[in-house]
PDB file of C-alpha atoms and ligand atoms in Angstrom:
ATOM      1  CA  MET Z 220      96.887  86.746  24.249  1.00  0.00           C
ATOM      2  CA  GLU Z 221      94.732  83.990  25.787  1.00  0.00           C
ATOM      3  CA  ARG Z 222      97.846  82.350  27.189  1.00  0.00           C
ATOM      4  CA  LEU Z 223      98.881  85.632  28.894  1.00  0.00           C
ATOM      5  CA  GLN Z 224      95.394  85.895  30.384  1.00  0.00           C
ATOM      6  CA  HIS Z 225      95.582  82.402  31.725  1.00  0.00           C
ATOM      7  CA  LEU Z 226      98.953  83.071  33.183  1.00  0.00           C
ATOM      8  CA  LEU Z 227      97.787  86.260  34.915  1.00  0.00           C
ATOM      9  CA  ILE Z 228      94.736  84.500  36.299  1.00  0.00           C
ATOM     10  CA  SER Z 229      96.822  81.617  37.713  1.00  0.00           C
ATOM     11  CA  LEU Z 230      99.324  84.072  39.108  1.00  0.00           C
ATOM     12  CA  TYR Z 231      96.466  85.910  40.730  1.00  0.00           C
ATOM     13  CA  LEU Z 232      95.114  82.734  42.220  1.00  0.00           C
ATOM     14  CA  LEU Z 233      98.432  81.680  43.443  1.00  0.00           C
ATOM     15  CA  ILE Z 234      99.021  85.009  45.294  1.00  0.00           C
ATOM     16  CA  LEU Z 235      95.511  84.793  46.622  1.00  0.00           C
ATOM     17  CA  SER Z 236      96.076  81.322  48.083  1.00  0.00           C
ATOM     18  CA  ILE Z 237      99.356  82.227  49.575  1.00  0.00           C
ATOM     19  CA  ASN Z 238      97.617  85.147  51.290  1.00  0.00           C
ATOM     20  CA  LEU Z 239      94.792  82.961  52.584  1.00  0.00           C
ATOM     21  CA  THR Z 240      97.283  80.358  54.014  1.00  0.00           C
ATOM     22  CA  THR Z 241      99.274  83.048  55.758  1.00  0.00           C
ATOM     23  CA  THR Z 242      96.255  84.684  57.365  1.00  0.00           C
ATOM     24  CA  THR Z 243      94.784  81.271  58.523  1.00  0.00           C
ATOM     25  CA  ALA Z 244      98.137  80.301  59.916  1.00  0.00           C
ATOM     26  CA  GLN Z 245      98.402  83.500  61.883  1.00  0.00           C
ATOM     27  CA  SER Z 246      94.879  83.812  63.223  1.00  0.00           C
ATOM     28  CA  PRO Z 247      94.947  81.216  66.003  1.00  0.00           C
ATOM     29  CA  ALA Z 248      98.351  82.454  67.546  1.00  0.00           C
ATOM     30  CA  PRO Z 249      97.803  85.353  69.993  1.00  0.00           C
ATOM     31  CA  ALA Z 250      94.110  85.577  71.140  1.00  0.00           C
ATOM     32  CA  PRO Z 251      93.152  89.175  70.713  1.00  0.00           C
ATOM     33  CA  ALA Z 252      92.290  90.899  74.092  1.00  0.00           C
ATOM     34  CA  PRO Z 253      88.505  91.220  74.477  1.00  0.00           C
ATOM     35  CA  PRO Z 254      87.500  94.791  73.840  1.00  0.00           C
ATOM     36  CA  GLY Z 255      87.529  96.862  77.066  1.00  0.00           C
ATOM     37  CA  PRO Z 256      87.768  94.153  79.732  1.00  0.00           C
ATOM     38  CA  THR Z 257      86.202  94.908  83.141  1.00  0.00           C
ATOM     39  CA  ASN Z 258      88.932  96.110  85.493  1.00  0.00           C
ATOM     40  CA  VAL Z 259      88.096  95.903  89.075  1.00  0.00           C
ATOM     41  CA  ILE Z 260      90.901  98.229  90.165  1.00  0.00           C
ATOM     42  CA  LYS Z 261      89.773 100.876  87.785  1.00  0.00           C
ATOM     43  CA  ILE Z 262      86.262 100.589  89.041  1.00  0.00           C
ATOM     44  CA  LEU Z 263      87.415 100.966  92.730  1.00  0.00           C
ATOM     45  CA  LYS Z 264      89.774 103.771  91.915  1.00  0.00           C
ATOM     46  CA  LYS Z 265      86.994 105.710  90.242  1.00  0.00           C
ATOM     47  CA  ALA Z 266      84.749 105.357  93.386  1.00  0.00           C
ATOM     48  CA  GLY Z 267      87.593 107.015  95.349  1.00  0.00           C
ATOM     49  CA  HIS Z 268      87.270 105.591  98.809  1.00  0.00           C
ATOM     50  CA  PHE Z 269      88.769 102.140  98.452  1.00  0.00           C
ATOM     51  CA  LYS Z 270      92.481 103.064  98.531  1.00  0.00           C
ATOM     52  CA  THR Z 271      93.476 100.569 101.310  1.00  0.00           C
ATOM     53  CA  PHE Z 272      91.533  97.768  99.617  1.00  0.00           C
ATOM     54  CA  ILE Z 273      93.160  98.476  96.319  1.00  0.00           C
ATOM     55  CA  ARG Z 274      96.620  98.595  97.951  1.00  0.00           C
ATOM     56  CA  LEU Z 275      96.008  95.188  99.577  1.00  0.00           C
ATOM     57  CA  LEU Z 276      94.623  93.687  96.396  1.00  0.00           C
ATOM     58  CA  LYS Z 277      97.767  94.766  94.623  1.00  0.00           C
ATOM     59  CA  SER Z 278     100.287  93.790  97.243  1.00  0.00           C
ATOM     60  CA  THR Z 279      98.696  90.279  97.557  1.00  0.00           C
ATOM     61  CA  GLN Z 280      98.802  90.165  93.720  1.00  0.00           C
ATOM     62  CA  LEU Z 281      95.098  89.226  93.688  1.00  0.00           C
ATOM     63  CA  ASP Z 282      94.292  92.109  91.356  1.00  0.00           C
ATOM     64  CA  SER Z 283      95.463  90.373  88.171  1.00  0.00           C
ATOM     65  CA  ASN Z 284      93.670  87.128  89.217  1.00  0.00           C
ATOM     66  CA  LEU Z 285      90.425  88.957  89.467  1.00  0.00           C
ATOM     67  CA  ASN Z 286      90.722  90.432  85.907  1.00  0.00           C
ATOM     68  CA  SER Z 287      91.699  87.229  84.410  1.00  0.00           C
ATOM     69  CA  GLN Z 288      88.926  85.349  86.209  1.00  0.00           C
ATOM     70  CA  LEU Z 289      86.366  87.840  84.905  1.00  0.00           C
ATOM     71  CA  GLY Z 290      87.585  86.944  81.402  1.00  0.00           C
ATOM     72  CA  ASN Z 291      87.426  83.177  81.999  1.00  0.00           C
ATOM     73  CA  THR Z 292      84.569  82.426  84.295  1.00  0.00           C
ATOM     74  CA  ASN Z 293      80.945  82.036  83.352  1.00  0.00           C
ATOM     75  CA  ASN Z 294      79.889  82.314  87.059  1.00  0.00           C
ATOM     76  CA  GLY Z 295      81.160  85.855  87.454  1.00  0.00           C
ATOM     77  CA  LEU Z 296      82.388  87.456  90.654  1.00  0.00           C
ATOM     78  CA  THR Z 297      81.027  89.254  93.702  1.00  0.00           C
ATOM     79  CA  ILE Z 298      83.305  91.447  95.582  1.00  0.00           C
ATOM     80  CA  PHE Z 299      82.621  92.972  99.116  1.00  0.00           C
ATOM     81  CA  ALA Z 300      84.803  96.069  99.101  1.00  0.00           C
ATOM     82  CA  PRO Z 301      85.572  97.639 102.532  1.00  0.00           C
ATOM     83  CA  SER Z 302      85.759 101.369 102.388  1.00  0.00           C
ATOM     84  CA  ASP Z 303      88.826 103.192 103.614  1.00  0.00           C
ATOM     85  CA  SER Z 304      87.007 104.075 106.827  1.00  0.00           C
ATOM     86  CA  ALA Z 305      86.257 100.485 107.402  1.00  0.00           C
ATOM     87  CA  PHE Z 306      90.044  99.820 107.305  1.00  0.00           C
ATOM     88  CA  SER Z 307      90.798 102.789 109.648  1.00  0.00           C
ATOM     89  CA  ALA Z 308      88.147 101.464 112.079  1.00  0.00           C
ATOM     90  CA  LEU Z 309      90.040  98.279 112.535  1.00  0.00           C
ATOM     91  CA  LYS Z 310      91.766  97.819 115.873  1.00  0.00           C
ATOM     92  CA  THR Z 311      95.215  99.355 115.628  1.00  0.00           C
ATOM     93  CA  GLY Z 312      97.804  96.959 114.276  1.00  0.00           C
ATOM     94  CA  THR Z 313      95.275  94.446 113.101  1.00  0.00           C
ATOM     95  CA  LEU Z 314      96.852  94.249 109.575  1.00  0.00           C
ATOM     96  CA  ARG Z 315     100.221  94.538 110.912  1.00  0.00           C
ATOM     97  CA  THR Z 316     100.055  91.401 112.897  1.00  0.00           C
ATOM     98  CA  LEU Z 317      98.937  89.377 109.871  1.00  0.00           C
ATOM     99  CA  THR Z 318     101.379  87.199 107.994  1.00  0.00           C
ATOM    100  CA  ASP Z 319     101.545  87.711 104.248  1.00  0.00           C
ATOM    101  CA  GLN Z 320      99.565  84.472 103.796  1.00  0.00           C
ATOM    102  CA  GLU Z 321      96.882  85.783 106.106  1.00  0.00           C
ATOM    103  CA  LYS Z 322      96.626  89.011 104.245  1.00  0.00           C
ATOM    104  CA  VAL Z 323      95.983  87.055 101.104  1.00  0.00           C
ATOM    105  CA  GLU Z 324      93.329  85.027 102.894  1.00  0.00           C
ATOM    106  CA  LEU Z 325      91.684  88.150 104.312  1.00  0.00           C
ATOM    107  CA  MET Z 326      91.455  89.607 100.791  1.00  0.00           C
ATOM    108  CA  GLN Z 327      90.113  86.356  99.335  1.00  0.00           C
ATOM    109  CA  PHE Z 328      87.502  86.235 102.009  1.00  0.00           C
ATOM    110  CA  HIS Z 329      85.938  89.338 100.351  1.00  0.00           C
ATOM    111  CA  ILE Z 330      85.645  87.699  96.991  1.00  0.00           C
ATOM    112  CA  VAL Z 331      82.838  85.242  95.995  1.00  0.00           C
ATOM    113  CA  PRO Z 332      83.453  83.340  92.787  1.00  0.00           C
ATOM    114  CA  MET Z 333      79.955  83.849  91.610  1.00  0.00           C
ATOM    115  CA  PHE Z 334      77.891  86.831  90.428  1.00  0.00           C
ATOM    116  CA  ILE Z 335      75.069  87.658  92.978  1.00  0.00           C
ATOM    117  CA  SER Z 336      72.851  90.509  92.142  1.00  0.00           C
ATOM    118  CA  SER Z 337      71.391  92.304  95.130  1.00  0.00           C
ATOM    119  CA  SER Z 338      68.007  90.603  94.680  1.00  0.00           C
ATOM    120  CA  GLN Z 339      69.675  87.214  94.546  1.00  0.00           C
ATOM    121  CA  PHE Z 340      70.841  87.256  98.109  1.00  0.00           C
ATOM    122  CA  ASP Z 341      67.334  86.075  99.151  1.00  0.00           C
ATOM    123  CA  THR Z 342      67.781  82.860  97.270  1.00  0.00           C
ATOM    124  CA  VAL Z 343      71.573  82.264  97.595  1.00  0.00           C
ATOM    125  CA  SER Z 344      72.322  79.852 100.447  1.00  0.00           C
ATOM    126  CA  SER Z 345      74.556  80.993 103.259  1.00  0.00           C
ATOM    127  CA  PRO Z 346      77.380  80.590 104.132  1.00  0.00           C
ATOM    128  CA  LEU Z 347      78.774  81.779 100.825  1.00  0.00           C
ATOM    129  CA  LYS Z 348      81.819  80.101  99.456  1.00  0.00           C
ATOM    130  CA  THR Z 349      84.601  82.623  99.184  1.00  0.00           C
ATOM    131  CA  HIS Z 350      87.965  82.531  97.457  1.00  0.00           C
ATOM    132  CA  ALA Z 351      89.435  81.929 101.013  1.00  0.00           C
ATOM    133  CA  GLY Z 352      87.477  78.642 101.277  1.00  0.00           C
ATOM    134  CA  SER Z 353      84.394  77.370 102.971  1.00  0.00           C
ATOM    135  CA  GLY Z 354      83.437  75.582 106.094  1.00  0.00           C
ATOM    136  CA  ALA Z 355      83.117  76.481 109.708  1.00  0.00           C
ATOM    137  CA  ARG Z 356      86.140  78.814 109.802  1.00  0.00           C
ATOM    138  CA  PHE Z 357      85.092  80.747 106.718  1.00  0.00           C
ATOM    139  CA  GLN Z 358      81.500  81.762 107.379  1.00  0.00           C
ATOM    140  CA  LEU Z 359      80.145  84.491 105.334  1.00  0.00           C
ATOM    141  CA  ASN Z 360      76.401  84.788 105.630  1.00  0.00           C
ATOM    142  CA  VAL Z 361      74.410  87.390 103.785  1.00  0.00           C
ATOM    143  CA  THR Z 362      70.772  87.614 104.823  1.00  0.00           C
ATOM    144  CA  ALA Z 363      68.009  89.920 103.547  1.00  0.00           C
ATOM    145  CA  SER Z 364      66.565  91.761 106.614  1.00  0.00           C
ATOM    146  CA  GLY Z 365      63.826  94.195 105.780  1.00  0.00           C
ATOM    147  CA  ASN Z 366      65.442  96.674 103.348  1.00  0.00           C
ATOM    148  CA  SER Z 367      68.922  95.695 104.289  1.00  0.00           C
ATOM    149  CA  LEU Z 368      71.331  92.971 103.459  1.00  0.00           C
ATOM    150  CA  ASN Z 369      73.105  91.892 106.631  1.00  0.00           C
ATOM    151  CA  ILE Z 370      76.381  90.264 106.625  1.00  0.00           C
ATOM    152  CA  SER Z 371      77.752  88.081 109.401  1.00  0.00           C
ATOM    153  CA  THR Z 372      81.074  86.228 109.614  1.00  0.00           C
ATOM    154  CA  GLY Z 373      80.829  85.225 113.256  1.00  0.00           C
ATOM    155  CA  LEU Z 374      83.194  88.124 114.156  1.00  0.00           C
ATOM    156  CA  THR Z 375      81.808  90.974 112.002  1.00  0.00           C
ATOM    157  CA  ASN Z 376      78.234  92.080 111.666  1.00  0.00           C
ATOM    158  CA  THR Z 377      77.547  94.641 108.989  1.00  0.00           C
ATOM    159  CA  THR Z 378      75.327  95.478 106.037  1.00  0.00           C
ATOM    160  CA  ILE Z 379      75.877  96.134 102.478  1.00  0.00           C
ATOM    161  CA  SER Z 380      75.928  99.950 102.308  1.00  0.00           C
ATOM    162  CA  ASP Z 381      76.073 100.533  98.685  1.00  0.00           C
ATOM    163  CA  THR Z 382      76.418  98.951  95.231  1.00  0.00           C
ATOM    164  CA  VAL Z 383      79.633 100.392  93.700  1.00  0.00           C
ATOM    165  CA  TYR Z 384      79.276  98.491  90.388  1.00  0.00           C
ATOM    166  CA  THR Z 385      77.192  95.858  88.744  1.00  0.00           C
ATOM    167  CA  ASP Z 386      76.751  94.250  85.245  1.00  0.00           C
ATOM    168  CA  THR Z 387      75.743  90.844  84.570  1.00  0.00           C
ATOM    169  CA  ASN Z 388      79.061  89.176  85.492  1.00  0.00           C
ATOM    170  CA  LEU Z 389      80.467  91.377  88.308  1.00  0.00           C
ATOM    171  CA  ALA Z 390      79.019  92.941  91.403  1.00  0.00           C
ATOM    172  CA  ILE Z 391      80.979  95.095  93.706  1.00  0.00           C
ATOM    173  CA  TYR Z 392      79.239  96.071  97.070  1.00  0.00           C
ATOM    174  CA  GLN Z 393      80.550  98.453  99.580  1.00  0.00           C
ATOM    175  CA  VAL Z 394      80.817  97.254 103.135  1.00  0.00           C
ATOM    176  CA  ASP Z 395      81.732  99.622 105.952  1.00  0.00           C
ATOM    177  CA  LYS Z 396      83.525  97.114 108.036  1.00  0.00           C
ATOM    178  CA  VAL Z 397      86.376  94.784 107.031  1.00  0.00           C
ATOM    179  CA  LEU Z 398      84.887  91.170 106.989  1.00  0.00           C
ATOM    180  CA  LEU Z 399      86.958  89.252 109.482  1.00  0.00           C
ATOM    181  CA  PRO Z 400      86.989  85.437 108.993  1.00  0.00           C
ATOM    182  CA  LEU Z 401      86.977  83.239 111.988  1.00  0.00           C
ATOM    183  CA  ASP Z 402      89.858  81.365 110.554  1.00  0.00           C
ATOM    184  CA  ILE Z 403      92.356  84.282 110.982  1.00  0.00           C
ATOM    185  CA  PHE Z 404      91.074  85.998 113.972  1.00  0.00           C
ATOM    186  CA  THR Z 405      90.208  83.114 116.287  1.00  0.00           C
ATOM    187  CA  PRO Z 406      92.869  80.792 117.731  1.00  0.00           C
ATOM    188  CA  LYS Z 407      93.599  77.821 115.516  1.00  0.00           C
ATOM    189  CA  PRO Z 408      92.975  74.563 117.428  1.00  0.00           C
ATOM    190  CA  PRO Z 409      96.492  72.777 117.265  1.00  0.00           C
ATOM    191  CA  PRO Z 410      98.957  75.438 118.063  1.00  0.00           C
ATOM    192  CA  PRO Z 411      97.269  78.301 119.859  1.00  0.00           C
ATOM    193  CA  ALA Z 412      97.815  81.632 118.022  1.00  0.00           C
ATOM    194  CA  PRO Z 413     100.266  83.953 119.749  1.00  0.00           C
ATOM    195  CA  ALA Z 414      98.739  86.642 121.945  1.00  0.00           C
ATOM    196  CA  PRO Z 415      98.025  89.824 119.920  1.00  0.00           C
ATOM    197  CA  ALA Z 416     100.979  92.261 120.164  1.00  0.00           C
ATOM    198  CA  PRO Z 417     100.371  94.786 122.790  1.00  0.00           C
ATOM    199  CA  LYS Z 418      99.359  98.289 121.560  1.00  0.00           C
ATOM    200  CA  LEU Z 419     102.245 100.639 121.278  1.00  0.00           C
ATOM    201  CA  LYS Z 420     101.667 104.493 121.155  1.00  0.00           C
ATOM    202  CA  ALA Z 421     103.702 104.735 117.889  1.00  0.00           C
ATOM    203  CA  GLU Z 422     101.421 102.283 116.232  1.00  0.00           C
ATOM    204  CA  SER Z 423      98.240 104.280 116.697  1.00  0.00           C
ATOM    205  CA  GLU Z 424      99.782 107.228 114.742  1.00  0.00           C
ATOM    206  CA  SER Z 425      99.809 105.239 111.435  1.00  0.00           C
ATOM    207  CA  PRO Z 426      97.269 102.480 111.476  1.00  0.00           C
ATOM    208  CA  ASP Z 427      97.837 101.633 107.928  1.00  0.00           C
ATOM    209  CA  ASP Z 428     101.540 101.172 108.066  1.00  0.00           C
ATOM    210  CA  GLY Z 429     101.202  97.334 108.188  1.00  0.00           C
ATOM    211  CA  VAL Z 430      99.718  97.413 104.712  1.00  0.00           C
ATOM    212  CA  SER Z 431     102.034  99.786 103.104  1.00  0.00           C
ATOM    213  CA  LYS Z 432     104.707  99.013 100.668  1.00  0.00           C
ATOM    214  CA  LYS Z 433     105.801  95.567 101.832  1.00  0.00           C
ATOM    215  CA  ASP Z 434     106.516  93.236  98.925  1.00  0.00           C
ATOM    216  CA  ILE Z 435     104.363  90.265  99.724  1.00  0.00           C
ATOM    217  CA  SER Z 436     106.553  87.812  97.728  1.00  0.00           C
ATOM    218  CA  SER Z 437     109.825  88.778  99.362  1.00  0.00           C
ATOM    219  CA  ALA Z 438     111.214  86.367 101.843  1.00  0.00           C
ATOM    220  CA  VAL Z 439     113.456  89.080 103.118  1.00  0.00           C
ATOM    221  CA  SER Z 440     110.720  91.471 104.061  1.00  0.00           C
ATOM    222  CA  PHE Z 441     108.728  88.542 105.545  1.00  0.00           C
ATOM    223  CA  ILE Z 442     111.516  87.770 107.900  1.00  0.00           C
ATOM    224  CA  MET Z 443     112.005  91.499 108.561  1.00  0.00           C
ATOM    225  CA  TYR Z 444     108.348  91.799 109.430  1.00  0.00           C
ATOM    226  CA  HIS Z 445     108.646  89.033 112.031  1.00  0.00           C
ATOM    227  CA  ASP Z 446     111.938  90.526 113.424  1.00  0.00           C
ATOM    228  CA  THR Z 447     109.947  93.768 113.820  1.00  0.00           C
ATOM    229  CA  VAL Z 448     107.117  92.003 115.659  1.00  0.00           C
ATOM    230  CA  PHE Z 449     109.497  90.200 117.971  1.00  0.00           C
ATOM    231  CA  PHE Z 450     111.497  93.422 118.567  1.00  0.00           C
ATOM    232  CA  ILE Z 451     108.304  95.237 119.486  1.00  0.00           C
ATOM    233  CA  VAL Z 452     107.172  92.452 121.847  1.00  0.00           C
ATOM    234  CA  GLY Z 453     110.666  92.320 123.280  1.00  0.00           C
ATOM    235  CA  THR Z 454     110.658  96.025 123.869  1.00  0.00           C
ATOM    236  CA  VAL Z 455     107.311  95.997 125.616  1.00  0.00           C
ATOM    237  CA  VAL Z 456     108.340  93.176 127.873  1.00  0.00           C
ATOM    238  CA  ALA Z 457     111.493  94.991 128.692  1.00  0.00           C
ATOM    239  CA  ILE Z 458     109.621  98.210 129.528  1.00  0.00           C
ATOM    240  CA  SER Z 459     107.156  96.622 131.716  1.00  0.00           C
ATOM    241  CA  PHE Z 460     109.873  94.848 133.740  1.00  0.00           C
ATOM    242  CA  SER Z 461     111.631  98.072 134.358  1.00  0.00           C
ATOM    243  CA  LEU Z 462     108.493  99.811 135.546  1.00  0.00           C
TER     244      LEU Z 462
HETATM  245  C1  NAG A 792      70.336  93.599 110.088  1.00  0.00           C
HETATM  246  O1  NAG A 792      71.064  94.918 110.173  1.00  0.00           O
HETATM  247  C2  NAG A 792      70.097  95.869 110.735  1.00  0.00           C
HETATM  248  C3  NAG A 792      70.922  97.198 110.590  1.00  0.00           C
HETATM  249  O2  NAG A 792      72.177  96.947 111.179  1.00  0.00           O
HETATM  250  C4  NAG A 792      69.671  95.470 112.109  1.00  0.00           C
HETATM  251  O3  NAG A 792      68.749  96.525 112.621  1.00  0.00           O
HETATM  252  C5  NAG A 792      68.927  94.185 112.115  1.00  0.00           C
HETATM  253  O4  NAG A 792      68.737  93.717 113.418  1.00  0.00           O
HETATM  254  C6  NAG A 792      69.792  93.115 111.351  1.00  0.00           C
HETATM  255  N1  NAG A 792      69.028  91.891 111.307  1.00  0.00           N
HETATM  256  C7  NAG A 792      69.458  90.694 111.540  1.00  0.00           C
HETATM  257  C8  NAG A 792      68.569  89.490 111.308  1.00  0.00           C
HETATM  258  O5  NAG A 792      70.507  90.510 112.101  1.00  0.00           O
HETATM  259  C1  NAG A 793      75.574  81.086 108.786  1.00  0.00           C
HETATM  260  O1  NAG A 793      74.527  80.301 108.278  1.00  0.00           O
HETATM  261  C2  NAG A 793      74.598  78.933 108.685  1.00  0.00           C
HETATM  262  C3  NAG A 793      73.521  78.216 107.924  1.00  0.00           C
HETATM  263  O2  NAG A 793      72.358  78.943 108.024  1.00  0.00           O
HETATM  264  C4  NAG A 793      74.603  78.875 110.160  1.00  0.00           C
HETATM  265  O3  NAG A 793      74.701  77.542 110.565  1.00  0.00           O
HETATM  266  C5  NAG A 793      75.720  79.725 110.805  1.00  0.00           C
HETATM  267  O4  NAG A 793      75.654  79.610 112.293  1.00  0.00           O
HETATM  268  C6  NAG A 793      75.768  81.151 110.252  1.00  0.00           C
HETATM  269  N1  NAG A 793      76.916  81.753 110.773  1.00  0.00           N
HETATM  270  C7  NAG A 793      76.945  82.987 111.142  1.00  0.00           C
HETATM  271  C8  NAG A 793      78.322  83.590 111.491  1.00  0.00           C
HETATM  272  O5  NAG A 793      75.884  83.717 111.117  1.00  0.00           O
HETATM  273  C1  NAG A 794      76.201  89.691 115.447  1.00  0.00           C
HETATM  274  O1  NAG A 794      74.783  89.699 115.466  1.00  0.00           O
HETATM  275  C2  NAG A 794      74.195  88.512 116.093  1.00  0.00           C
HETATM  276  C3  NAG A 794      72.709  88.489 115.960  1.00  0.00           C
HETATM  277  O2  NAG A 794      72.117  89.539 115.170  1.00  0.00           O
HETATM  278  C4  NAG A 794      74.655  88.552 117.573  1.00  0.00           C
HETATM  279  O3  NAG A 794      74.192  87.468 118.218  1.00  0.00           O
HETATM  280  C5  NAG A 794      76.185  88.644 117.622  1.00  0.00           C
HETATM  281  O4  NAG A 794      76.524  88.832 118.954  1.00  0.00           O
HETATM  282  C6  NAG A 794      76.671  89.715 116.838  1.00  0.00           C
HETATM  283  N1  NAG A 794      78.146  89.572 116.750  1.00  0.00           N
HETATM  284  C7  NAG A 794      78.964  90.631 116.835  1.00  0.00           C
HETATM  285  C8  NAG A 794      80.467  90.450 116.817  1.00  0.00           C
HETATM  286  O5  NAG A 794      78.606  91.783 117.045  1.00  0.00           O
END
């Protein structure tokens, strides 16, 4: 009887230890997702008037970067989100004439890899370093002026018009103008940037088309894009000659 008891106890201990080793062996494998991670796109969607910004974040594939950065960084993020009316106020064809790389840069220029609460803009030193880079061609100055927070890029003057979202790690501010970095919209020193494509009547009917469903990573659409630009320029030249 005592022997049986011993046997049962050792059997129990054996099973217990097998259980323990299997659970400890499993636990370091797939890190469990943090509960309810902050999702920038979800927040912007909920606000309802950032459709173009969302589309560009997705087409440039920056959206997934943002969410993983929020999970990894201690510094947090500050995002200046241009409203849909900010995008439609852009000069017709502005987005259309950008290369895929420039679209990425334009989006990155709206993202600061550091959490800045609205009261911290007083103490943060301008220009802010954005994801697009820093230096003379990437100026993004935010200065407190009376009750408003003024933003200046050298090409765009505007103010923060609303706080869309803030916690202790992420701040999203609404801006009513697209923040244009000098780097994209002023000629680069070595090879002068090509003259902006002349306005066409057809373009003004759909100012957003340049953003639309183009796959940013596809070389084919990239080439097609340039073909289209050259085709448009060629057509205009031909028309003006025939006038
Ligand atoms: C800040 O913006 C406001 C509103 O647009 C403007 O009146 C003010 O002059 C600006 N301040 C500076 C220092 O640019
Ligand atoms: C931004 O601030 C820096 C430093 O204060 C200044 O030198 C620069 O001219 C400012 N740029 C713009 C576009 O306001
Ligand atoms: C932005 O504001 C500054 C000073 O407030 C002014 O000198 C500059 O011309 C403005 N730039 C644009 C593009 O409006």
